[in-house]
PDB file of C-alpha atoms in Angstrom:
ATOM      1  CA  UNK P  19      54.497  56.251 -87.112  1.00  0.00           C
ATOM      2  CA  UNK P  20      52.828  58.449 -84.438  1.00  0.00           C
ATOM      3  CA  UNK P  21      50.413  57.117 -81.988  1.00  0.00           C
ATOM      4  CA  UNK P  22      46.586  57.412 -82.839  1.00  0.00           C
ATOM      5  CA  UNK P  23      44.540  59.743 -80.785  1.00  0.00           C
ATOM      6  CA  UNK P  24      42.116  56.887 -80.228  1.00  0.00           C
ATOM      7  CA  UNK P  25      44.890  54.558 -79.058  1.00  0.00           C
ATOM      8  CA  UNK P  26      44.505  53.247 -75.490  1.00  0.00           C
ATOM      9  CA  UNK P  27      47.059  52.181 -72.990  1.00  0.00           C
ATOM     10  CA  UNK P  28      45.090  50.176 -70.407  1.00  0.00           C
ATOM     11  CA  UNK P  29      46.320  49.087 -66.957  1.00  0.00           C
ATOM     12  CA  UNK P  30      44.649  46.357 -64.944  1.00  0.00           C
ATOM     13  CA  UNK P  31      45.692  45.819 -61.349  1.00  0.00           C
ATOM     14  CA  UNK P  32      45.448  42.330 -60.015  1.00  0.00           C
ATOM     15  CA  UNK P  33      42.487  41.036 -57.887  1.00  0.00           C
ATOM     16  CA  UNK P  34      42.648  40.846 -54.204  1.00  0.00           C
ATOM     17  CA  UNK P  35      45.020  38.710 -52.290  1.00  0.00           C
ATOM     18  CA  UNK P  36      45.181  38.009 -48.594  1.00  0.00           C
ATOM     19  CA  UNK P  37      47.826  40.753 -48.216  1.00  0.00           C
ATOM     20  CA  UNK P  38      46.179  43.205 -50.198  1.00  0.00           C
ATOM     21  CA  UNK P  39      42.977  42.796 -48.222  1.00  0.00           C
ATOM     22  CA  UNK P  40      45.064  43.570 -44.917  1.00  0.00           C
ATOM     23  CA  UNK P  41      47.002  46.504 -46.874  1.00  0.00           C
ATOM     24  CA  UNK P  42      50.005  44.766 -46.376  1.00  0.00           C
ATOM     25  CA  UNK P  43      52.804  45.735 -48.800  1.00  0.00           C
ATOM     26  CA  UNK P  44      53.087  42.926 -51.356  1.00  0.00           C
ATOM     27  CA  UNK P  45      56.249  43.306 -53.816  1.00  0.00           C
ATOM     28  CA  UNK P  46      57.860  40.239 -54.964  1.00  0.00           C
ATOM     29  CA  UNK P  47      56.300  37.631 -52.455  1.00  0.00           C
ATOM     30  CA  UNK P  48      54.071  35.502 -54.958  1.00  0.00           C
ATOM     31  CA  UNK P  49      50.675  35.221 -53.497  1.00  0.00           C
ATOM     32  CA  UNK P  50      47.650  33.692 -54.964  1.00  0.00           C
ATOM     33  CA  UNK P  51      44.423  35.565 -55.532  1.00  0.00           C
ATOM     34  CA  UNK P  52      41.666  35.168 -52.811  1.00  0.00           C
ATOM     35  CA  UNK P  53      38.324  33.771 -53.830  1.00  0.00           C
ATOM     36  CA  UNK P  54      37.150  37.314 -53.938  1.00  0.00           C
ATOM     37  CA  UNK P  55      40.186  38.258 -55.965  1.00  0.00           C
ATOM     38  CA  UNK P  56      39.258  35.647 -58.571  1.00  0.00           C
ATOM     39  CA  UNK P  57      35.818  37.005 -58.664  1.00  0.00           C
ATOM     40  CA  UNK P  58      37.033  40.552 -59.184  1.00  0.00           C
ATOM     41  CA  UNK P  59      39.302  39.323 -62.034  1.00  0.00           C
ATOM     42  CA  UNK P  60      36.448  37.744 -63.768  1.00  0.00           C
ATOM     43  CA  UNK P  61      34.477  40.831 -63.319  1.00  0.00           C
ATOM     44  CA  UNK P  62      37.147  42.841 -65.115  1.00  0.00           C
ATOM     45  CA  UNK P  63      36.575  40.887 -68.214  1.00  0.00           C
ATOM     46  CA  UNK P  64      33.225  42.600 -69.154  1.00  0.00           C
ATOM     47  CA  UNK P  65      34.506  46.032 -68.311  1.00  0.00           C
ATOM     48  CA  UNK P  66      37.588  45.451 -70.685  1.00  0.00           C
ATOM     49  CA  UNK P  67      35.095  43.958 -73.289  1.00  0.00           C
ATOM     50  CA  UNK P  68      33.345  47.303 -73.192  1.00  0.00           C
ATOM     51  CA  UNK P  69      36.380  49.047 -74.425  1.00  0.00           C
ATOM     52  CA  UNK P  70      36.372  47.042 -77.573  1.00  0.00           C
ATOM     53  CA  UNK P  71      40.152  47.079 -77.726  1.00  0.00           C
ATOM     54  CA  UNK P  72      41.760  46.756 -81.059  1.00  0.00           C
ATOM     55  CA  UNK P  73      44.032  43.780 -81.490  1.00  0.00           C
ATOM     56  CA  UNK P  74      45.885  44.526 -78.055  1.00  0.00           C
ATOM     57  CA  UNK P  75      49.260  43.839 -77.039  1.00  0.00           C
ATOM     58  CA  UNK P  76      48.975  42.306 -73.541  1.00  0.00           C
ATOM     59  CA  UNK P  77      51.912  42.426 -71.142  1.00  0.00           C
ATOM     60  CA  UNK P  78      51.578  40.726 -67.891  1.00  0.00           C
ATOM     61  CA  UNK P  79      53.606  40.829 -64.720  1.00  0.00           C
ATOM     62  CA  UNK P  80      55.087  37.252 -64.013  1.00  0.00           C
ATOM     63  CA  UNK P  81      53.792  37.050 -60.379  1.00  0.00           C
ATOM     64  CA  UNK P  82      51.064  34.634 -60.331  1.00  0.00           C
ATOM     65  CA  UNK P  83      48.401  37.111 -58.743  1.00  0.00           C
ATOM     66  CA  UNK P  84      48.771  39.008 -62.026  1.00  0.00           C
ATOM     67  CA  UNK P  85      48.849  36.098 -64.602  1.00  0.00           C
ATOM     68  CA  UNK P  86      45.745  34.581 -62.677  1.00  0.00           C
ATOM     69  CA  UNK P  87      44.060  37.953 -63.274  1.00  0.00           C
ATOM     70  CA  UNK P  88      44.937  38.225 -66.822  1.00  0.00           C
ATOM     71  CA  UNK P  89      43.609  34.611 -67.438  1.00  0.00           C
ATOM     72  CA  UNK P  90      40.369  35.103 -65.458  1.00  0.00           C
ATOM     73  CA  UNK P  91      39.784  38.413 -67.270  1.00  0.00           C
ATOM     74  CA  UNK P  92      39.926  36.697 -70.705  1.00  0.00           C
ATOM     75  CA  UNK P  93      42.844  38.424 -72.015  1.00  0.00           C
ATOM     76  CA  UNK P  94      44.078  35.371 -73.652  1.00  0.00           C
ATOM     77  CA  UNK P  95      47.462  35.442 -75.426  1.00  0.00           C
ATOM     78  CA  UNK P  96      49.738  37.461 -73.462  1.00  0.00           C
ATOM     79  CA  UNK P  97      53.515  37.979 -72.805  1.00  0.00           C
ATOM     80  CA  UNK P  98      55.095  37.979 -69.488  1.00  0.00           C
ATOM     81  CA  UNK P  99      57.302  41.215 -68.760  1.00  0.00           C
ATOM     82  CA  UNK P 100      59.574  41.148 -65.623  1.00  0.00           C
ATOM     83  CA  UNK P 101      59.410  44.842 -65.806  1.00  0.00           C
ATOM     84  CA  UNK P 102      55.734  44.817 -64.623  1.00  0.00           C
ATOM     85  CA  UNK P 103      56.457  43.388 -61.334  1.00  0.00           C
ATOM     86  CA  UNK P 104      55.732  45.270 -58.133  1.00  0.00           C
ATOM     87  CA  UNK P 105      57.973  47.750 -56.412  1.00  0.00           C
ATOM     88  CA  UNK P 106      60.546  45.934 -54.312  1.00  0.00           C
ATOM     89  CA  UNK P 107      59.634  46.754 -50.853  1.00  0.00           C
ATOM     90  CA  UNK P 108      62.902  45.012 -49.238  1.00  0.00           C
ATOM     91  CA  UNK P 109      62.562  44.964 -45.464  1.00  0.00           C
ATOM     92  CA  UNK P 110      59.107  46.586 -45.438  1.00  0.00           C
ATOM     93  CA  UNK P 111      57.601  43.531 -47.398  1.00  0.00           C
ATOM     94  CA  UNK P 112      54.434  42.287 -45.754  1.00  0.00           C
ATOM     95  CA  UNK P 113      54.176  45.255 -43.396  1.00  0.00           C
ATOM     96  CA  UNK P 114      51.379  47.771 -43.466  1.00  0.00           C
ATOM     97  CA  UNK P 115      51.946  51.553 -43.583  1.00  0.00           C
ATOM     98  CA  UNK P 116      51.125  52.054 -39.929  1.00  0.00           C
ATOM     99  CA  UNK P 117      53.546  49.369 -38.861  1.00  0.00           C
ATOM    100  CA  UNK P 118      56.425  50.964 -41.046  1.00  0.00           C
ATOM    101  CA  UNK P 119      55.575  54.381 -39.336  1.00  0.00           C
ATOM    102  CA  UNK P 120      56.282  53.023 -35.864  1.00  0.00           C
ATOM    103  CA  UNK P 121      59.966  53.358 -36.942  1.00  0.00           C
ATOM    104  CA  UNK P 122      59.771  55.967 -39.614  1.00  0.00           C
ATOM    105  CA  UNK P 123      56.996  58.526 -38.852  1.00  0.00           C
ATOM    106  CA  UNK P 124      55.175  59.947 -41.668  1.00  0.00           C
ATOM    107  CA  UNK P 125      56.413  57.429 -44.114  1.00  0.00           C
ATOM    108  CA  UNK P 126      54.965  56.737 -47.531  1.00  0.00           C
ATOM    109  CA  UNK P 127      56.253  54.721 -50.517  1.00  0.00           C
ATOM    110  CA  UNK P 128      56.416  57.979 -52.435  1.00  0.00           C
ATOM    111  CA  UNK P 129      58.322  60.099 -50.205  1.00  0.00           C
ATOM    112  CA  UNK P 130      60.249  57.789 -48.016  1.00  0.00           C
ATOM    113  CA  UNK P 131      63.300  55.218 -48.476  1.00  0.00           C
ATOM    114  CA  UNK P 132      62.906  51.540 -48.654  1.00  0.00           C
ATOM    115  CA  UNK P 133      65.759  49.633 -46.893  1.00  0.00           C
ATOM    116  CA  UNK P 134      66.907  46.852 -49.082  1.00  0.00           C
ATOM    117  CA  UNK P 135      64.307  47.367 -51.745  1.00  0.00           C
ATOM    118  CA  UNK P 136      63.974  49.688 -54.691  1.00  0.00           C
ATOM    119  CA  UNK P 137      64.459  53.380 -54.656  1.00  0.00           C
ATOM    120  CA  UNK P 138      61.928  55.736 -56.348  1.00  0.00           C
ATOM    121  CA  UNK P 139      64.524  56.623 -59.035  1.00  0.00           C
ATOM    122  CA  UNK P 140      64.652  52.862 -59.797  1.00  0.00           C
ATOM    123  CA  UNK P 141      61.049  52.493 -59.968  1.00  0.00           C
ATOM    124  CA  UNK P 142      60.706  55.642 -62.248  1.00  0.00           C
ATOM    125  CA  UNK P 143      63.391  54.174 -64.626  1.00  0.00           C
ATOM    126  CA  UNK P 144      61.623  50.803 -64.768  1.00  0.00           C
ATOM    127  CA  UNK P 145      58.256  52.606 -65.485  1.00  0.00           C
ATOM    128  CA  UNK P 146      59.976  54.639 -68.227  1.00  0.00           C
ATOM    129  CA  UNK P 147      61.270  51.394 -69.742  1.00  0.00           C
ATOM    130  CA  UNK P 148      57.821  49.699 -69.857  1.00  0.00           C
ATOM    131  CA  UNK P 149      56.236  52.960 -71.426  1.00  0.00           C
ATOM    132  CA  UNK P 150      59.184  53.234 -74.010  1.00  0.00           C
ATOM    133  CA  UNK P 151      58.060  49.543 -74.910  1.00  0.00           C
ATOM    134  CA  UNK P 152      54.447  50.104 -75.003  1.00  0.00           C
ATOM    135  CA  UNK P 153      54.136  53.539 -76.697  1.00  0.00           C
ATOM    136  CA  UNK P 154      55.288  52.676 -80.205  1.00  0.00           C
ATOM    137  CA  UNK P 155      52.684  50.054 -80.359  1.00  0.00           C
ATOM    138  CA  UNK P 156      49.989  52.510 -80.059  1.00  0.00           C
ATOM    139  CA  UNK P 157      50.465  53.381 -83.478  1.00  0.00           C
ATOM    140  CA  UNK P 158      48.775  50.258 -84.740  1.00  0.00           C
ATOM    141  CA  UNK P 159      46.992  48.703 -81.592  1.00  0.00           C
ATOM    142  CA  UNK P 160      46.005  49.040 -78.043  1.00  0.00           C
ATOM    143  CA  UNK P 161      48.159  47.986 -75.266  1.00  0.00           C
ATOM    144  CA  UNK P 162      47.305  46.317 -71.758  1.00  0.00           C
ATOM    145  CA  UNK P 163      49.530  46.078 -68.833  1.00  0.00           C
ATOM    146  CA  UNK P 164      48.438  43.807 -66.215  1.00  0.00           C
ATOM    147  CA  UNK P 165      50.376  44.493 -62.852  1.00  0.00           C
ATOM    148  CA  UNK P 166      50.223  45.856 -59.318  1.00  0.00           C
ATOM    149  CA  UNK P 167      49.115  48.678 -57.332  1.00  0.00           C
ATOM    150  CA  UNK P 168      51.939  50.898 -56.675  1.00  0.00           C
ATOM    151  CA  UNK P 169      53.770  50.161 -59.962  1.00  0.00           C
ATOM    152  CA  UNK P 170      50.674  50.814 -61.758  1.00  0.00           C
ATOM    153  CA  UNK P 171      50.491  54.117 -60.091  1.00  0.00           C
ATOM    154  CA  UNK P 172      54.156  54.838 -61.171  1.00  0.00           C
ATOM    155  CA  UNK P 173      53.130  54.137 -64.714  1.00  0.00           C
ATOM    156  CA  UNK P 174      50.158  56.423 -64.733  1.00  0.00           C
ATOM    157  CA  UNK P 175      52.336  59.329 -63.091  1.00  0.00           C
ATOM    158  CA  UNK P 176      55.073  58.926 -65.736  1.00  0.00           C
ATOM    159  CA  UNK P 177      52.603  58.647 -68.712  1.00  0.00           C
ATOM    160  CA  UNK P 178      51.229  62.127 -67.358  1.00  0.00           C
ATOM    161  CA  UNK P 179      54.976  63.283 -67.464  1.00  0.00           C
ATOM    162  CA  UNK P 180      54.819  64.021 -63.585  1.00  0.00           C
ATOM    163  CA  UNK P 181      57.500  63.171 -61.054  1.00  0.00           C
ATOM    164  CA  UNK P 182      57.033  59.837 -59.246  1.00  0.00           C
ATOM    165  CA  UNK P 183      56.049  61.263 -56.015  1.00  0.00           C
ATOM    166  CA  UNK P 184      52.714  62.414 -57.666  1.00  0.00           C
ATOM    167  CA  UNK P 185      51.766  58.598 -57.703  1.00  0.00           C
ATOM    168  CA  UNK P 186      50.283  59.445 -54.346  1.00  0.00           C
ATOM    169  CA  UNK P 187      47.478  61.031 -56.318  1.00  0.00           C
ATOM    170  CA  UNK P 188      46.223  57.919 -58.273  1.00  0.00           C
ATOM    171  CA  UNK P 189      44.828  55.383 -55.738  1.00  0.00           C
ATOM    172  CA  UNK P 190      44.168  52.100 -57.493  1.00  0.00           C
ATOM    173  CA  UNK P 191      41.797  49.459 -56.118  1.00  0.00           C
ATOM    174  CA  UNK P 192      42.287  45.755 -56.656  1.00  0.00           C
ATOM    175  CA  UNK P 193      41.233  44.452 -60.237  1.00  0.00           C
ATOM    176  CA  UNK P 194      40.699  48.152 -61.110  1.00  0.00           C
ATOM    177  CA  UNK P 195      41.379  49.481 -64.685  1.00  0.00           C
ATOM    178  CA  UNK P 196      42.548  52.797 -65.785  1.00  0.00           C
ATOM    179  CA  UNK P 197      42.680  53.973 -69.488  1.00  0.00           C
ATOM    180  CA  UNK P 198      45.519  56.288 -70.685  1.00  0.00           C
ATOM    181  CA  UNK P 199      45.975  57.758 -74.236  1.00  0.00           C
ATOM    182  CA  UNK P 200      46.083  61.048 -76.128  1.00  0.00           C
ATOM    183  CA  UNK P 201      44.204  64.091 -76.640  1.00  0.00           C
ATOM    184  CA  UNK P 202      45.350  66.165 -79.764  1.00  0.00           C
ATOM    185  CA  UNK P 203      48.459  64.308 -79.594  1.00  0.00           C
ATOM    186  CA  UNK P 204      49.361  64.989 -75.893  1.00  0.00           C
ATOM    187  CA  UNK P 205      49.254  62.279 -73.278  1.00  0.00           C
ATOM    188  CA  UNK P 206      46.143  62.090 -71.180  1.00  0.00           C
ATOM    189  CA  UNK P 207      44.254  60.120 -68.605  1.00  0.00           C
ATOM    190  CA  UNK P 208      40.923  59.327 -70.010  1.00  0.00           C
ATOM    191  CA  UNK P 209      39.700  57.079 -67.027  1.00  0.00           C
ATOM    192  CA  UNK P 210      40.972  55.977 -63.720  1.00  0.00           C
ATOM    193  CA  UNK P 211      40.364  53.316 -61.016  1.00  0.00           C
ATOM    194  CA  UNK P 212      37.322  51.807 -62.924  1.00  0.00           C
ATOM    195  CA  UNK P 213      36.175  49.001 -60.465  1.00  0.00           C
ATOM    196  CA  UNK P 214      34.304  45.976 -62.007  1.00  0.00           C
ATOM    197  CA  UNK P 215      30.930  45.145 -60.891  1.00  0.00           C
ATOM    198  CA  UNK P 216      30.481  42.024 -58.689  1.00  0.00           C
ATOM    199  CA  UNK P 217      27.090  40.526 -58.779  1.00  0.00           C
ATOM    200  CA  UNK P 218      25.500  43.932 -59.695  1.00  0.00           C
ATOM    201  CA  UNK P 219      27.254  45.827 -56.927  1.00  0.00           C
ATOM    202  CA  UNK P 220      30.710  46.767 -55.753  1.00  0.00           C
ATOM    203  CA  UNK P 221      31.897  44.960 -52.682  1.00  0.00           C
TER     204      UNK P 221
END
């Protein structure tokens, strides 16, 4: 059965952590949300509710910042999926891009290499695997993927049938939501980087 044109594949990035606040690369380090991150995650709930999701299948990265975000956003019954973990940054774990560029001028995650971590090809394969699991479900219901910044951007890029390097075009804030789907049967991006409102205003 083919996916419906009104089907939605919704991506939710986890709320703020101490490292994301400092723009440190946070791959497999299992950090908790900050107080603001928990507030962001709660605020994502009303945003998701506005979508009026249809019997959604919810898949969540097993890292606690993603699990806690799913819980606070009110997503309820969900399944952990190891494929949704963040890019493995290897030796660059915990470093900022300016710090990495001290030894690798001009480096970005999309164009450079990651010593001891995942290659772009490996991340692309993993993103395609997630989408291959999610897409058949869209024939009957919506799907929500709760995960991380760079890997969510990889998912958006691959959904749009672009090469992984184009993930650089889809910046994604903490606790932001993106809505993917179809238009006349073609994959499309309906909305990107929707940031939840905190006490009536974004922080």
